[in-house]
């Protein structure tokens, strides 16, 4: 029996060295130490021994079992630390390798120019207000002195939700909403999307952006309008930027003007960029029509003011020399990454 125990111990220890798998280790434990295992098998035969032999044999059997248990747990921790080593090795980081540059986004050119415009106006004490893109006929046209059959509506066909609800064609609607809510002095700009039923080409899109401006106070003049716009253009395009006001007609301003900027490619000489005109049209503006003021409850005998509407696409294209409006909407990274 002694020999049997010795040989069990030897076999077990030799076998253990070869095992490197958790499942096989468990099989090993069952085989040697389990209820039906080899050691238990020996203990069951103890009955055959004499009363004198039994205690020594019992002790030996317990020692062999304890030794195998110790060897087993030693093997278990050996395997665990080997696995840990492998894991650490796999996770080793070579800090001398070149890193992966994270792709950092940047503002879209339209957003970048809008942010600059907003900064200029905030610096002059303007507030930024927003108005709805889904608008009523009243705010988009009627309150701006464009009754239902006014011919000025023809140039601003849009998308109708019902007879009286539509996608706004101009941010001028926000002038009315603002004058209804705020008392003079008023100094606001209102950037946002506008819509027109236009076919897409290099200078047209059914969705584009405007920045509306409105100033109402006592004694506001056309000179204030010109000074304000001149400052904006110098900030956007540099100190050599020059603007001119050309007489025009808008139903909601009197007098009205279109504002051109001197072509900074040819400085007024005429070139292909300005279609040989020397000037580039930038925006519409004027002194707010007395009828519009009155309609909003502002007394035109006490207050006066100016308004303007800038096309964000146009000033962005001018700033970066972009010759096709579609580039601004196509989200082509090769284009956008240049800004
Ligand atoms: N709403 C005009 C347009 O979409 C632009 C404009 C002209 C705005 C004159 C104004 C203005 O505020 O006074 O073409």
Coordinates of C-alpha atoms and ligand atoms in Angstrom, one line a residue:
X1 CA 0.0 0.0 0.0
X2 CA 2.9 2.3 0.8
X3 CA 4.3 1.6 -2.6
X4 CA 1.0 2.3 -4.2
X5 CA 0.8 5.7 -2.5
X6 CA 4.4 6.5 -3.4
X7 CA 3.7 5.7 -7.1
X8 CA 0.5 7.7 -7.1
X9 CA 2.4 10.7 -5.8
X10 CA 5.2 10.3 -8.4
X11 CA 2.8 9.8 -11.3
X12 CA 0.6 12.7 -10.1
X13 CA 3.6 15.1 -9.9
X14 CA 5.0 14.0 -13.3
X15 CA 1.6 14.4 -14.9
X16 CA 1.0 17.8 -13.4
X17 CA 4.1 19.2 -15.0
X18 CA 2.7 18.4 -18.5
X19 CA -0.7 20.1 -17.8
X20 CA -1.2 23.6 -19.1
X21 CA -5.0 23.7 -19.5
X22 CA -7.6 24.6 -16.8
X23 CA -10.0 21.9 -18.0
X24 CA -7.3 19.2 -17.8
X25 CA -6.3 20.4 -14.4
X26 CA -9.8 19.8 -13.1
X27 CA -9.8 16.3 -14.6
X28 CA -6.5 15.8 -12.8
X29 CA -8.0 16.9 -9.5
X30 CA -11.0 14.5 -9.9
X31 CA -8.7 11.7 -10.9
X32 CA -6.4 11.9 -7.8
X33 CA -8.2 13.9 -5.1
X34 CA -11.9 13.4 -6.0
X35 CA -14.5 11.3 -4.1
X36 CA -13.9 8.4 -6.5
X37 CA -10.2 9.3 -7.0
X38 CA -7.1 7.2 -6.5
X39 CA -6.4 8.4 -2.9
X40 CA -9.9 7.7 -1.8
X41 CA -9.6 4.3 -3.4
X42 CA -6.6 3.5 -1.3
X43 CA -8.2 4.8 1.9
X44 CA -11.2 2.5 1.2
X45 CA -8.8 -0.5 1.4
X46 CA -7.5 0.5 4.9
X47 CA -10.0 -2.0 6.4
X48 CA -7.7 -4.7 5.2
X49 CA -4.9 -3.5 7.4
X50 CA -4.2 -4.4 11.0
X51 CA -5.0 -2.0 13.8
X52 CA -1.3 -1.2 14.2
X53 CA -0.6 -0.5 10.6
X54 CA -3.7 1.7 10.0
X55 CA -2.6 5.0 11.7
X56 CA 0.7 5.2 9.9
X57 CA -0.9 4.4 6.6
X58 CA -3.7 6.9 7.3
X59 CA -1.1 9.5 8.0
X60 CA 0.9 8.7 4.9
X61 CA -2.3 8.8 2.7
X62 CA -3.2 12.2 4.1
X63 CA 0.3 13.5 3.5
X64 CA 0.3 12.3 -0.1
X65 CA -3.1 13.9 -0.6
X66 CA -1.8 17.2 0.9
X67 CA 1.4 17.1 -1.2
X68 CA -0.6 16.6 -4.4
X69 CA -3.0 19.4 -3.4
X70 CA 0.0 21.7 -2.8
X71 CA 1.6 20.7 -6.1
X72 CA -1.8 21.3 -7.8
X73 CA -2.3 24.8 -6.5
X74 CA 1.4 25.6 -7.2
X75 CA 0.8 24.6 -10.8
X76 CA -2.4 26.6 -10.9
X77 CA -0.7 29.8 -9.9
X78 CA 2.3 29.0 -12.2
X79 CA -0.1 28.8 -15.1
X80 CA -1.9 32.0 -14.0
X81 CA 1.2 34.0 -13.9
X82 CA 2.4 32.6 -17.3
X83 CA -0.9 33.7 -18.8
X84 CA -0.4 37.1 -17.2
X85 CA 3.0 37.4 -18.7
X86 CA 1.7 36.6 -22.1
X87 CA -1.1 39.2 -21.7
X88 CA 1.4 41.9 -20.5
X89 CA 3.6 41.1 -23.4
X90 CA 0.8 41.4 -25.9
X91 CA -0.2 44.7 -24.3
X92 CA 3.2 46.2 -24.5
X93 CA 3.1 49.7 -25.9
X94 CA 6.0 50.9 -28.0
X95 CA 5.9 54.6 -27.0
X96 CA 8.5 55.4 -29.7
X97 CA 6.0 54.5 -32.5
X98 CA 4.5 57.4 -34.3
X99 CA 1.0 58.1 -33.0
X100 CA -2.3 58.1 -34.8
X101 CA -3.4 61.7 -35.4
X102 CA -7.0 62.1 -34.4
X103 CA -9.2 63.6 -37.1
X104 CA -10.0 67.1 -35.8
X105 CA -13.0 68.8 -37.4
X106 CA -13.2 72.5 -38.3
X107 CA -16.0 74.9 -38.9
X108 CA -17.7 74.8 -42.3
X109 CA -16.8 78.0 -44.2
X110 CA -20.4 79.2 -43.9
X111 CA -20.2 78.8 -40.1
X112 CA -16.8 80.4 -39.9
X113 CA -17.9 83.5 -41.8
X114 CA -21.2 83.7 -39.8
X115 CA -19.2 83.6 -36.6
X116 CA -17.0 86.5 -37.8
X117 CA -20.1 88.5 -38.8
X118 CA -21.7 87.8 -35.4
X119 CA -18.6 88.9 -33.6
X120 CA -18.5 92.3 -35.5
X121 CA -22.1 93.0 -34.6
X122 CA -21.9 91.9 -31.0
X123 CA -19.0 94.3 -30.8
X124 CA -21.3 97.1 -31.9
X125 CA -23.9 96.2 -29.3
X126 CA -26.2 94.2 -31.5
X127 CA -28.2 91.2 -30.1
X128 CA -28.6 88.0 -32.1
X129 CA -32.2 86.8 -32.4
X130 CA -33.7 83.9 -34.2
X131 CA -37.0 83.4 -36.1
X132 CA -38.9 80.4 -37.5
X133 CA -38.1 78.9 -40.9
X134 CA -41.7 77.8 -41.2
X135 CA -43.4 81.2 -41.4
X136 CA -46.8 82.7 -42.1
X137 CA -47.5 84.8 -45.2
X138 CA -48.2 87.7 -42.8
X139 CA -44.6 87.9 -41.4
X140 CA -42.8 86.9 -44.6
X141 CA -44.7 89.3 -47.0
X142 CA -47.8 91.1 -45.8
X143 CA -46.4 92.9 -42.8
X144 CA -43.4 93.9 -45.0
X145 CA -45.6 95.9 -47.2
X146 CA -46.0 93.1 -49.8
X147 CA -49.8 92.5 -50.0
X148 CA -51.0 89.3 -51.9
X149 CA -50.7 90.5 -55.4
X150 CA -47.6 92.6 -55.0
X151 CA -45.2 92.0 -57.9
X152 CA -42.2 91.8 -55.6
X153 CA -43.5 88.4 -54.5
X154 CA -42.8 87.1 -58.0
X155 CA -39.0 86.9 -57.3
X156 CA -39.6 85.0 -54.1
X157 CA -41.6 81.9 -55.0
X158 CA -41.3 79.3 -52.2
X159 CA -42.6 76.1 -50.8
X160 CA -46.1 76.3 -49.3
X161 CA -47.3 74.3 -46.4
X162 CA -50.8 75.8 -46.8
X163 CA -52.1 79.0 -48.4
X164 CA -50.9 81.1 -45.5
X165 CA -48.0 79.0 -44.1
X166 CA -44.8 78.7 -46.0
X167 CA -41.0 78.3 -45.8
X168 CA -39.7 81.8 -45.4
X169 CA -38.0 83.3 -48.4
X170 CA -36.1 86.0 -46.4
X171 CA -35.0 86.6 -42.9
X172 CA -36.8 90.0 -43.1
X173 CA -39.7 88.3 -41.4
X174 CA -37.7 88.5 -38.2
X175 CA -37.8 92.3 -38.4
X176 CA -41.5 92.2 -37.9
X177 CA -41.4 89.6 -35.1
X178 CA -38.7 91.7 -33.3
X179 CA -40.5 95.0 -33.6
X180 CA -43.7 93.4 -32.2
X181 CA -41.8 92.2 -29.2
X182 CA -39.1 94.8 -28.5
X183 CA -39.3 98.5 -27.9
X184 CA -36.8 100.9 -29.5
X185 CA -33.8 101.2 -29.2
X186 CA -33.5 98.0 -31.2
X187 CA -30.3 96.6 -32.6
X188 CA -30.4 93.1 -33.8
X189 CA -29.1 90.7 -36.4
X190 CA -30.9 87.5 -37.3
X191 CA -29.0 84.8 -39.2
X192 CA -30.8 81.8 -40.6
X193 CA -31.9 79.5 -43.4
X194 CA -34.2 80.8 -46.1
X195 CA -35.9 78.9 -49.0
X196 CA -36.9 79.7 -52.6
X197 CA -38.3 77.6 -55.3
X198 CA -35.1 78.0 -57.4
X199 CA -33.3 75.4 -59.5
X200 CA -29.8 74.6 -58.4
X201 CA -26.9 76.2 -60.3
X202 CA -23.6 77.9 -59.5
X203 CA -25.3 80.8 -57.8
X204 CA -28.7 79.5 -56.8
X205 CA -30.0 76.9 -54.3
X206 CA -33.5 76.3 -53.0
X207 CA -32.0 76.6 -49.5
X208 CA -29.5 79.3 -48.6
X209 CA -28.7 81.6 -45.7
X210 CA -29.2 85.3 -44.9
X211 CA -28.3 87.6 -42.1
X212 CA -30.9 90.2 -41.4
X213 CA -30.0 93.4 -39.6
X214 CA -32.4 95.9 -38.0
X215 CA -31.6 99.1 -36.0
X216 CA -34.5 101.3 -34.7
X217 CA -33.9 104.4 -32.6
X218 CA -34.4 108.2 -32.6
X219 CA -32.4 109.9 -35.3
X220 CA -31.1 106.9 -37.2
X221 CA -29.9 107.9 -40.7
X222 CA -28.8 106.3 -43.9
X223 CA -25.2 107.4 -42.9
X224 CA -25.5 105.0 -39.9
X225 CA -26.4 102.3 -42.3
X226 CA -23.5 103.0 -44.6
X227 CA -21.0 103.3 -41.7
X228 CA -22.2 100.0 -40.1
X229 CA -21.9 98.0 -43.4
X230 CA -18.6 99.6 -44.2
X231 CA -17.2 98.5 -40.9
X232 CA -18.5 95.0 -41.4
X233 CA -16.9 94.7 -44.8
X234 CA -13.5 96.1 -43.6
X235 CA -13.5 93.6 -40.8
X236 CA -14.4 90.7 -43.2
X237 CA -12.3 91.7 -46.2
X238 CA -9.6 94.0 -44.8
X239 CA -9.2 97.8 -44.6
X240 CA -9.0 98.3 -48.3
X241 CA -12.6 97.1 -48.7
X242 CA -14.8 99.7 -50.3
X243 CA -18.6 99.7 -50.6
X244 CA -21.1 101.7 -52.6
X245 CA -24.9 102.1 -52.3
X246 CA -26.9 101.9 -55.4
X247 CA -30.6 103.0 -55.5
X248 CA -33.0 100.1 -55.6
X249 CA -36.5 99.2 -54.5
X250 CA -37.7 97.1 -51.7
X251 CA -41.3 97.5 -50.5
X252 CA -40.3 97.5 -46.9
X253 CA -37.6 100.2 -47.1
X254 CA -37.7 103.8 -48.3
X255 CA -35.2 104.8 -49.6
X256 CA -33.8 101.4 -50.6
X257 CA -30.4 100.5 -51.8
X258 CA -28.4 97.6 -53.1
X259 CA -24.9 97.5 -51.6
X260 CA -21.9 96.6 -53.7
X261 CA -18.3 95.9 -52.7
X262 CA -15.4 96.9 -54.9
X263 CA -14.0 93.8 -56.5
X264 CA -10.9 93.0 -54.6
X265 CA -9.5 91.0 -57.5
X266 CA -9.3 94.0 -59.9
X267 CA -10.0 97.0 -57.5
X268 CA -12.7 98.4 -59.6
X269 CA -11.1 97.9 -63.0
X270 CA -13.3 95.1 -64.2
X271 CA -12.3 91.5 -64.4
X272 CA -13.8 88.0 -65.0
X273 CA -14.6 87.7 -61.2
X274 CA -16.9 90.7 -61.2
X275 CA -18.2 90.2 -64.7
X276 CA -16.2 93.3 -65.8
X277 CA -18.2 95.5 -63.5
X278 CA -15.5 96.3 -61.0
X279 CA -18.1 95.9 -58.2
X280 CA -19.9 92.9 -56.7
X281 CA -23.4 93.0 -55.3
X282 CA -23.5 92.0 -51.7
X283 CA -26.8 92.8 -50.1
X284 CA -30.1 94.7 -50.0
X285 CA -30.7 97.5 -47.4
X286 CA -32.6 100.7 -46.7
X287 CA -34.5 102.9 -44.2
X288 CA -37.4 101.0 -42.7
X289 CA -40.6 102.1 -44.4
X290 CA -42.9 104.2 -42.2
X291 CA -45.8 101.8 -43.0
X292 CA -43.8 98.9 -41.7
X293 CA -43.0 100.8 -38.5
X294 CA -46.6 101.8 -38.0
X295 CA -47.8 98.3 -38.5
X296 CA -45.6 97.2 -35.6
X297 CA -46.8 100.0 -33.3
X298 CA -43.7 102.1 -33.7
X299 CA -44.4 105.8 -34.4
X300 CA -42.5 106.8 -37.5
X301 CA -42.6 110.5 -36.5
X302 CA -40.5 109.6 -33.4
X303 CA -38.4 106.7 -34.6
X304 CA -36.5 105.8 -37.7
X305 CA -34.2 102.9 -38.6
X306 CA -32.4 100.9 -41.1
X307 CA -32.4 97.3 -42.2
X308 CA -30.4 95.1 -44.4
X309 CA -30.3 91.5 -45.6
X310 CA -26.9 89.8 -46.4
X311 CA -26.6 86.6 -48.3
X312 CA -24.2 84.5 -46.2
X313 CA -23.2 82.3 -49.2
X314 CA -22.3 85.4 -51.3
X315 CA -20.0 86.9 -48.7
X316 CA -18.4 83.5 -48.0
X317 CA -17.8 82.9 -51.7
X318 CA -16.3 86.3 -52.0
X319 CA -14.0 85.8 -49.0
X320 CA -12.6 82.5 -50.1
X321 CA -12.8 83.0 -53.9
X322 CA -15.3 80.1 -54.3
X323 CA -16.9 80.2 -57.7
X324 CA -19.7 77.6 -57.3
X325 CA -22.2 77.7 -54.5
X326 CA -22.8 74.0 -54.8
X327 CA -19.4 73.3 -53.3
X328 CA -20.7 74.7 -50.0
X329 CA -23.4 72.0 -49.7
X330 CA -21.7 68.9 -51.2
X331 CA -19.7 68.0 -48.1
X332 CA -16.7 66.9 -50.2
X333 CA -13.8 66.6 -47.7
X334 CA -11.3 67.6 -50.4
X335 CA -13.1 70.9 -50.6
X336 CA -13.8 71.4 -46.9
X337 CA -10.3 70.6 -45.7
X338 CA -9.0 73.7 -47.4
X339 CA -10.5 76.0 -44.8
Ligands
LIG1 N1 -35.0 90.6 -48.0 C1 -34.2 91.0 -49.1 C2 -33.9 89.8 -50.0 O1 -34.1 88.7 -49.6 C3 -32.9 91.6 -48.6 C4 -33.2 92.9 -47.9 C5 -33.3 94.1 -48.6 C6 -33.3 92.9 -46.5 C7 -33.6 95.3 -47.9 C8 -33.6 94.1 -45.9 C9 -33.7 95.3 -46.6 O2 -33.7 94.2 -44.5 O3 -33.9 96.4 -45.9 O4 -33.5 90.0 -51.1

